[in-house]
PDB file of C-alpha atoms in Angstrom:
ATOM      1  CA  UNK F   1       0.166   0.007  -0.089  1.00 59.00           C
ATOM      2  CA  UNK F   2       1.073   3.817   0.266  1.00 56.00           C
ATOM      3  CA  UNK F   3       2.386   3.560   3.617  1.00 55.00           C
ATOM      4  CA  UNK F   4       2.096   1.332   6.336  1.00 36.00           C
ATOM      5  CA  UNK F   5      -1.772   0.107   7.991  1.00 42.00           C
ATOM      6  CA  UNK F   6      -3.656   1.770  10.851  1.00 48.00           C
ATOM      7  CA  UNK F   7      -5.708  -0.148  12.832  1.00 42.00           C
ATOM      8  CA  UNK F   8      -8.773   0.803  10.352  1.00 39.00           C
ATOM      9  CA  UNK F   9      -7.412  -2.492   7.920  1.00 38.00           C
ATOM     10  CA  UNK F  10      -7.690  -0.849   4.417  1.00 43.00           C
ATOM     11  CA  UNK F  11      -9.166   2.900   5.635  1.00 47.00           C
ATOM     12  CA  UNK F  12      -6.850   5.945   6.945  1.00 52.00           C
ATOM     13  CA  UNK F  13      -8.693   9.352   8.532  1.00 44.00           C
ATOM     14  CA  UNK F  14      -8.435  13.056   7.400  1.00 45.00           C
ATOM     15  CA  UNK F  15      -7.659  14.350  10.711  1.00 42.00           C
ATOM     16  CA  UNK F  16      -8.881  17.459   9.493  1.00 37.00           C
ATOM     17  CA  UNK F  17     -12.690  16.444   8.710  1.00 36.00           C
ATOM     18  CA  UNK F  18     -14.943  17.841  11.643  1.00 31.00           C
ATOM     19  CA  UNK F  19     -16.506  14.286  11.856  1.00 31.00           C
ATOM     20  CA  UNK F  20     -12.964  12.793  12.930  1.00 33.00           C
ATOM     21  CA  UNK F  21     -13.333  14.459  16.796  1.00 30.00           C
ATOM     22  CA  UNK F  22     -16.900  12.063  17.726  1.00 30.00           C
ATOM     23  CA  UNK F  23     -16.525   9.228  18.534  1.00 29.00           C
ATOM     24  CA  UNK F  24     -15.219   6.582  16.317  1.00 30.00           C
ATOM     25  CA  UNK F  25     -18.250   3.740  17.287  1.00 26.00           C
ATOM     26  CA  UNK F  26     -21.060   6.974  16.360  1.00 26.00           C
ATOM     27  CA  UNK F  27     -23.625   5.935  13.689  1.00 26.00           C
ATOM     28  CA  UNK F  28     -21.730   6.571  10.530  1.00 28.00           C
ATOM     29  CA  UNK F  29     -18.436   7.194  11.603  1.00 27.00           C
ATOM     30  CA  UNK F  30     -17.668   3.271  10.416  1.00 27.00           C
ATOM     31  CA  UNK F  31     -14.956   3.107   7.559  1.00 29.00           C
ATOM     32  CA  UNK F  32     -17.132   0.852   5.885  1.00 29.00           C
ATOM     33  CA  UNK F  33     -20.275   3.332   5.792  1.00 30.00           C
ATOM     34  CA  UNK F  34     -20.548   4.530   2.039  1.00 29.00           C
ATOM     35  CA  UNK F  35     -23.447   6.402   1.750  1.00 33.00           C
ATOM     36  CA  UNK F  36     -21.609   9.688   3.412  1.00 39.00           C
ATOM     37  CA  UNK F  37     -18.803  10.929   1.784  1.00 42.00           C
ATOM     38  CA  UNK F  38     -19.812  13.752   0.944  1.00 46.00           C
ATOM     39  CA  UNK F  39     -16.692  17.207   2.187  1.00 51.00           C
ATOM     40  CA  UNK F  40     -17.587  20.606   3.145  1.00 58.00           C
ATOM     41  CA  UNK F  41     -14.877  22.001   0.874  1.00 62.00           C
ATOM     42  CA  UNK F  42     -13.405  25.198   0.206  1.00 64.00           C
ATOM     43  CA  UNK F  43     -14.563  27.367  -3.252  1.00 62.00           C
ATOM     44  CA  UNK F  44     -10.367  26.908  -3.694  1.00 63.00           C
ATOM     45  CA  UNK F  45     -11.042  22.815  -3.160  1.00 62.00           C
ATOM     46  CA  UNK F  46     -13.487  21.701  -4.854  1.00 63.00           C
ATOM     47  CA  UNK F  47     -13.088  20.439  -8.298  1.00 66.00           C
ATOM     48  CA  UNK F  48     -14.129  22.359 -11.303  1.00 67.00           C
ATOM     49  CA  UNK F  49     -17.839  21.123 -12.826  1.00 66.00           C
ATOM     50  CA  UNK F  50     -17.911  18.362  -9.986  1.00 62.00           C
ATOM     51  CA  UNK F  51     -21.230  18.731  -8.113  1.00 61.00           C
ATOM     52  CA  UNK F  52     -20.703  18.992  -3.912  1.00 66.00           C
ATOM     53  CA  UNK F  53     -21.544  16.016  -3.737  1.00 81.00           C
ATOM     54  CA  UNK F  54     -19.902  13.710  -6.253  1.00 88.00           C
ATOM     55  CA  UNK F  55     -17.257  11.313  -4.467  1.00 92.00           C
ATOM     56  CA  UNK F  56     -13.867  12.298  -5.062  1.00 93.00           C
ATOM     57  CA  UNK F  57     -10.157  10.473  -4.598  1.00 95.00           C
ATOM     58  CA  UNK F  58      -6.819  11.407  -2.717  1.00 96.00           C
ATOM     59  CA  UNK F  59      -3.529  11.211  -4.877  1.00 98.00           C
ATOM     60  CA  UNK F  60       0.033  10.503  -2.806  1.00 97.00           C
ATOM     61  CA  UNK F  61       3.367   9.486  -4.006  1.00 98.00           C
ATOM     62  CA  UNK F  62       4.078   6.665  -2.517  1.00 98.00           C
ATOM     63  CA  UNK F  63       7.495   5.890  -0.402  1.00 98.00           C
ATOM     64  CA  UNK F  64      10.323   2.882   0.372  1.00 98.00           C
ATOM     65  CA  UNK F  65       8.978   2.129   4.246  1.00 96.00           C
ATOM     66  CA  UNK F  66      11.735   3.576   6.154  1.00 98.00           C
ATOM     67  CA  UNK F  67      11.725   6.650   4.771  1.00 98.00           C
ATOM     68  CA  UNK F  68       7.419   6.989   5.567  1.00 97.00           C
ATOM     69  CA  UNK F  69       8.924   5.322   8.558  1.00 97.00           C
ATOM     70  CA  UNK F  70      11.088   8.310   9.966  1.00 98.00           C
ATOM     71  CA  UNK F  71       8.653  11.327   9.043  1.00 98.00           C
ATOM     72  CA  UNK F  72       6.018   8.833  10.739  1.00 97.00           C
ATOM     73  CA  UNK F  73       8.037   9.037  14.226  1.00 98.00           C
ATOM     74  CA  UNK F  74       8.534  12.597  13.744  1.00 98.00           C
ATOM     75  CA  UNK F  75       4.392  13.124  13.084  1.00 97.00           C
ATOM     76  CA  UNK F  76       3.691  10.366  15.486  1.00 97.00           C
ATOM     77  CA  UNK F  77       5.836  12.380  18.577  1.00 97.00           C
ATOM     78  CA  UNK F  78       4.346  16.209  17.796  1.00 98.00           C
ATOM     79  CA  UNK F  79       0.741  15.911  15.811  1.00 97.00           C
ATOM     80  CA  UNK F  80      -2.213  16.338  18.200  1.00 96.00           C
ATOM     81  CA  UNK F  81      -2.959  12.359  19.007  1.00 94.00           C
ATOM     82  CA  UNK F  82      -6.604  13.098  18.976  1.00 92.00           C
ATOM     83  CA  UNK F  83      -6.396  14.529  15.843  1.00 91.00           C
ATOM     84  CA  UNK F  84      -4.062  12.161  14.668  1.00 89.00           C
ATOM     85  CA  UNK F  85      -6.168   9.910  12.055  1.00 85.00           C
ATOM     86  CA  UNK F  86      -3.514   9.329   8.786  1.00 88.00           C
ATOM     87  CA  UNK F  87       0.100   8.608   8.493  1.00 92.00           C
ATOM     88  CA  UNK F  88       2.289  10.490   7.332  1.00 95.00           C
ATOM     89  CA  UNK F  89       1.773  10.762   3.741  1.00 96.00           C
ATOM     90  CA  UNK F  90       2.666  13.441   0.818  1.00 97.00           C
ATOM     91  CA  UNK F  91      -0.149  14.577  -1.157  1.00 96.00           C
ATOM     92  CA  UNK F  92      -0.604  15.188  -4.846  1.00 98.00           C
ATOM     93  CA  UNK F  93      -3.649  15.778  -5.762  1.00 97.00           C
ATOM     94  CA  UNK F  94      -6.735  16.071  -2.275  1.00 94.00           C
ATOM     95  CA  UNK F  95     -10.159  16.251  -4.664  1.00 93.00           C
ATOM     96  CA  UNK F  96     -10.267  13.825  -7.813  1.00 96.00           C
ATOM     97  CA  UNK F  97     -13.966  13.356  -8.982  1.00 95.00           C
ATOM     98  CA  UNK F  98     -15.053  10.262  -9.461  1.00 94.00           C
ATOM     99  CA  UNK F  99     -17.136  11.160 -12.652  1.00 94.00           C
ATOM    100  CA  UNK F 100     -13.799  11.561 -13.988  1.00 95.00           C
ATOM    101  CA  UNK F 101     -12.393   8.391 -12.870  1.00 96.00           C
ATOM    102  CA  UNK F 102     -12.779   5.468 -15.367  1.00 96.00           C
ATOM    103  CA  UNK F 103     -12.311   8.248 -18.218  1.00 96.00           C
ATOM    104  CA  UNK F 104      -9.435  10.780 -17.714  1.00 97.00           C
ATOM    105  CA  UNK F 105      -7.513  10.166 -14.253  1.00 98.00           C
ATOM    106  CA  UNK F 106      -6.737   6.027 -14.344  1.00 98.00           C
ATOM    107  CA  UNK F 107      -5.421   6.721 -17.517  1.00 98.00           C
ATOM    108  CA  UNK F 108      -3.436  10.007 -17.219  1.00 98.00           C
ATOM    109  CA  UNK F 109      -2.036   7.830 -13.929  1.00 98.00           C
ATOM    110  CA  UNK F 110      -1.377   4.220 -15.916  1.00 97.00           C
ATOM    111  CA  UNK F 111       0.361   6.575 -18.609  1.00 97.00           C
ATOM    112  CA  UNK F 112       3.089   8.977 -16.350  1.00 98.00           C
ATOM    113  CA  UNK F 113       4.358   5.913 -14.352  1.00 98.00           C
ATOM    114  CA  UNK F 114       5.053   3.451 -17.098  1.00 97.00           C
ATOM    115  CA  UNK F 115       6.907   6.867 -18.134  1.00 96.00           C
ATOM    116  CA  UNK F 116       8.142   7.999 -14.941  1.00 97.00           C
ATOM    117  CA  UNK F 117      11.926   5.556 -12.891  1.00 97.00           C
ATOM    118  CA  UNK F 118      11.602   5.806  -9.279  1.00 97.00           C
ATOM    119  CA  UNK F 119      13.804   8.894  -7.872  1.00 97.00           C
ATOM    120  CA  UNK F 120      15.323  10.124  -4.839  1.00 97.00           C
ATOM    121  CA  UNK F 121      13.948  11.824  -1.885  1.00 98.00           C
ATOM    122  CA  UNK F 122      15.561  13.587   0.465  1.00 98.00           C
ATOM    123  CA  UNK F 123      13.099  15.488   3.257  1.00 98.00           C
ATOM    124  CA  UNK F 124      15.216  18.080   4.883  1.00 97.00           C
ATOM    125  CA  UNK F 125      13.941  21.254   5.560  1.00 97.00           C
ATOM    126  CA  UNK F 126      11.413  21.394   8.326  1.00 98.00           C
ATOM    127  CA  UNK F 127       9.314  24.509   8.182  1.00 98.00           C
ATOM    128  CA  UNK F 128       6.341  26.095  10.291  1.00 97.00           C
ATOM    129  CA  UNK F 129       2.611  26.052   8.686  1.00 96.00           C
ATOM    130  CA  UNK F 130       0.303  28.691   9.942  1.00 94.00           C
ATOM    131  CA  UNK F 131      -1.074  25.802  12.807  1.00 97.00           C
ATOM    132  CA  UNK F 132       2.221  23.280  12.053  1.00 98.00           C
ATOM    133  CA  UNK F 133       5.306  22.082  11.269  1.00 98.00           C
ATOM    134  CA  UNK F 134       6.334  20.121   7.683  1.00 98.00           C
ATOM    135  CA  UNK F 135       9.505  18.976   5.916  1.00 98.00           C
ATOM    136  CA  UNK F 136       9.961  19.874   2.450  1.00 97.00           C
ATOM    137  CA  UNK F 137      12.189  17.879  -0.240  1.00 96.00           C
ATOM    138  CA  UNK F 138      14.253  20.933  -2.065  1.00 94.00           C
ATOM    139  CA  UNK F 139      14.087  20.848  -5.852  1.00 94.00           C
ATOM    140  CA  UNK F 140      17.852  19.255  -5.864  1.00 94.00           C
ATOM    141  CA  UNK F 141      16.290  16.922  -3.088  1.00 96.00           C
ATOM    142  CA  UNK F 142      13.703  14.873  -5.569  1.00 96.00           C
ATOM    143  CA  UNK F 143      11.216  19.117  -4.946  1.00 96.00           C
ATOM    144  CA  UNK F 144      11.545  19.500  -8.535  1.00 97.00           C
ATOM    145  CA  UNK F 145      11.243  15.334  -9.788  1.00 97.00           C
ATOM    146  CA  UNK F 146       8.131  15.459  -7.979  1.00 98.00           C
ATOM    147  CA  UNK F 147       6.917  18.498  -9.129  1.00 97.00           C
ATOM    148  CA  UNK F 148       7.251  17.103 -12.497  1.00 97.00           C
ATOM    149  CA  UNK F 149       4.771  14.294 -11.848  1.00 98.00           C
ATOM    150  CA  UNK F 150       3.025  17.051 -10.370  1.00 98.00           C
ATOM    151  CA  UNK F 151       2.381  19.141 -13.669  1.00 97.00           C
ATOM    152  CA  UNK F 152       2.449  16.497 -15.825  1.00 98.00           C
ATOM    153  CA  UNK F 153      -0.348  15.424 -14.036  1.00 98.00           C
ATOM    154  CA  UNK F 154      -2.615  18.758 -14.243  1.00 98.00           C
ATOM    155  CA  UNK F 155      -1.894  19.641 -17.340  1.00 97.00           C
ATOM    156  CA  UNK F 156      -4.175  16.086 -18.670  1.00 97.00           C
ATOM    157  CA  UNK F 157      -6.661  17.016 -15.555  1.00 97.00           C
ATOM    158  CA  UNK F 158      -6.448  20.351 -16.327  1.00 94.00           C
ATOM    159  CA  UNK F 159     -11.022  21.301 -17.157  1.00 94.00           C
ATOM    160  CA  UNK F 160     -11.503  19.544 -14.061  1.00 94.00           C
ATOM    161  CA  UNK F 161      -8.980  20.399 -11.396  1.00 95.00           C
ATOM    162  CA  UNK F 162      -9.799  22.701  -8.155  1.00 93.00           C
ATOM    163  CA  UNK F 163      -7.872  25.663  -7.594  1.00 91.00           C
ATOM    164  CA  UNK F 164      -6.092  24.423  -4.569  1.00 94.00           C
ATOM    165  CA  UNK F 165      -4.086  20.920  -6.927  1.00 96.00           C
ATOM    166  CA  UNK F 166      -3.453  23.243  -9.003  1.00 93.00           C
ATOM    167  CA  UNK F 167      -0.767  24.100  -7.486  1.00 93.00           C
ATOM    168  CA  UNK F 168       1.765  21.977  -5.154  1.00 96.00           C
ATOM    169  CA  UNK F 169       5.109  21.231  -2.617  1.00 93.00           C
ATOM    170  CA  UNK F 170       6.413  18.088  -2.142  1.00 95.00           C
ATOM    171  CA  UNK F 171       6.491  18.144   2.198  1.00 97.00           C
ATOM    172  CA  UNK F 172       4.994  15.442   4.766  1.00 97.00           C
ATOM    173  CA  UNK F 173       2.789  17.436   7.690  1.00 97.00           C
ATOM    174  CA  UNK F 174       4.269  16.869  11.041  1.00 98.00           C
ATOM    175  CA  UNK F 175       2.005  18.652  12.725  1.00 98.00           C
ATOM    176  CA  UNK F 176      -1.299  20.434  12.011  1.00 97.00           C
ATOM    177  CA  UNK F 177      -4.546  22.044  13.470  1.00 95.00           C
ATOM    178  CA  UNK F 178      -2.807  23.334  16.755  1.00 98.00           C
ATOM    179  CA  UNK F 179      -4.103  26.530  17.951  1.00 97.00           C
ATOM    180  CA  UNK F 180      -1.221  27.781  20.986  1.00 97.00           C
ATOM    181  CA  UNK F 181       1.691  29.216  18.992  1.00 96.00           C
ATOM    182  CA  UNK F 182       4.008  28.504  21.980  1.00 97.00           C
ATOM    183  CA  UNK F 183       3.531  24.861  21.442  1.00 97.00           C
ATOM    184  CA  UNK F 184       3.983  25.379  17.455  1.00 98.00           C
ATOM    185  CA  UNK F 185       7.932  27.182  18.086  1.00 98.00           C
ATOM    186  CA  UNK F 186       8.473  24.995  21.043  1.00 98.00           C
ATOM    187  CA  UNK F 187       8.316  22.137  18.952  1.00 98.00           C
ATOM    188  CA  UNK F 188      10.543  23.485  15.776  1.00 98.00           C
ATOM    189  CA  UNK F 189      12.699  24.538  17.783  1.00 98.00           C
ATOM    190  CA  UNK F 190      13.282  21.156  19.033  1.00 97.00           C
ATOM    191  CA  UNK F 191      12.851  20.143  15.914  1.00 98.00           C
ATOM    192  CA  UNK F 192      16.095  21.844  14.213  1.00 97.00           C
ATOM    193  CA  UNK F 193      18.107  21.448  17.763  1.00 96.00           C
ATOM    194  CA  UNK F 194      18.189  17.955  17.037  1.00 93.00           C
ATOM    195  CA  UNK F 195      17.383  18.100  12.895  1.00 97.00           C
ATOM    196  CA  UNK F 196      19.246  15.491  10.797  1.00 96.00           C
ATOM    197  CA  UNK F 197      17.383  14.766   6.829  1.00 97.00           C
ATOM    198  CA  UNK F 198      16.340  11.296   6.671  1.00 98.00           C
ATOM    199  CA  UNK F 199      16.676  10.602   2.629  1.00 98.00           C
ATOM    200  CA  UNK F 200      14.829   7.731   0.993  1.00 98.00           C
ATOM    201  CA  UNK F 201      12.948   7.155  -2.495  1.00 98.00           C
ATOM    202  CA  UNK F 202       9.928   7.810  -4.795  1.00 98.00           C
ATOM    203  CA  UNK F 203       7.908   4.223  -5.408  1.00 97.00           C
ATOM    204  CA  UNK F 204       5.436   5.617  -7.443  1.00 98.00           C
ATOM    205  CA  UNK F 205       1.858   6.985  -6.913  1.00 98.00           C
ATOM    206  CA  UNK F 206      -1.222   5.795  -4.764  1.00 97.00           C
ATOM    207  CA  UNK F 207      -5.381   6.641  -5.056  1.00 97.00           C
ATOM    208  CA  UNK F 208      -7.168   6.974  -2.043  1.00 96.00           C
ATOM    209  CA  UNK F 209     -10.985   6.753  -1.640  1.00 95.00           C
ATOM    210  CA  UNK F 210     -12.266   9.655   0.329  1.00 89.00           C
ATOM    211  CA  UNK F 211     -15.394   8.853   3.220  1.00 81.00           C
ATOM    212  CA  UNK F 212     -16.655  11.246   4.942  1.00 72.00           C
ATOM    213  CA  UNK F 213     -13.168  11.612   6.833  1.00 74.00           C
ATOM    214  CA  UNK F 214     -11.648   8.000   5.956  1.00 79.00           C
ATOM    215  CA  UNK F 215      -9.341   6.868   3.317  1.00 90.00           C
ATOM    216  CA  UNK F 216     -10.216   3.745   1.391  1.00 92.00           C
ATOM    217  CA  UNK F 217      -7.230   2.268  -0.453  1.00 94.00           C
ATOM    218  CA  UNK F 218      -7.297   1.826  -3.663  1.00 96.00           C
ATOM    219  CA  UNK F 219      -4.450   0.585  -5.870  1.00 96.00           C
ATOM    220  CA  UNK F 220      -1.197   1.831  -5.679  1.00 97.00           C
ATOM    221  CA  UNK F 221       0.683   2.822  -9.014  1.00 98.00           C
ATOM    222  CA  UNK F 222       3.898   1.929  -8.813  1.00 97.00           C
ATOM    223  CA  UNK F 223       7.382   3.599 -11.080  1.00 98.00           C
ATOM    224  CA  UNK F 224       8.689   1.904 -14.038  1.00 93.00           C
ATOM    225  CA  UNK F 225      12.186   0.626 -13.014  1.00 73.00           C
ATOM    226  CA  UNK F 226      14.479   1.376 -15.777  1.00 65.00           C
TER     227      UNK F 226
END
């Protein structure tokens, strides 16, 4: 899979969704509940020419396990535990509409992975978010190649992508949703004081189905080794 599974089997939870702050056993919160797949999106997050209750898919960069484990350990350490429902990930596209899945999304992904080799990634640069911390990948450590992957797909999907998905910066989010700026500052200082870069490989892409806060694994697309 795109990264090691958590206890929700083939499902990852999206910490940004309000429903994840409720009891997981409450009605409608089950990962098997396919009836409620609607997320309240801002205009910048809504794909063009799609309706508000359309099923959406997420595309992430598939990394090797060692890099994933290192980033996930940081995420488990710094992300608020009550909100941390996802493992570490690099999101390429946040909202791909189901109406485009068979005709445009899947064919473009298949074409790209056949023409792309695995490439090196370096998670080398901690930086602050508005309410958290991320680890970035500079241009010469996989940042440029990751952006090229995004650009190639974005050109194929330009007639339906959301405003949010028209741009991309490769990073792992290891802290978010923290309102106390002092807490963010302390964590950032701690990370910087003991920082060492982490290196790995981008091995392909992973597609996920969004279900009211849940990420249901669909398929991995491996880059072709040349």
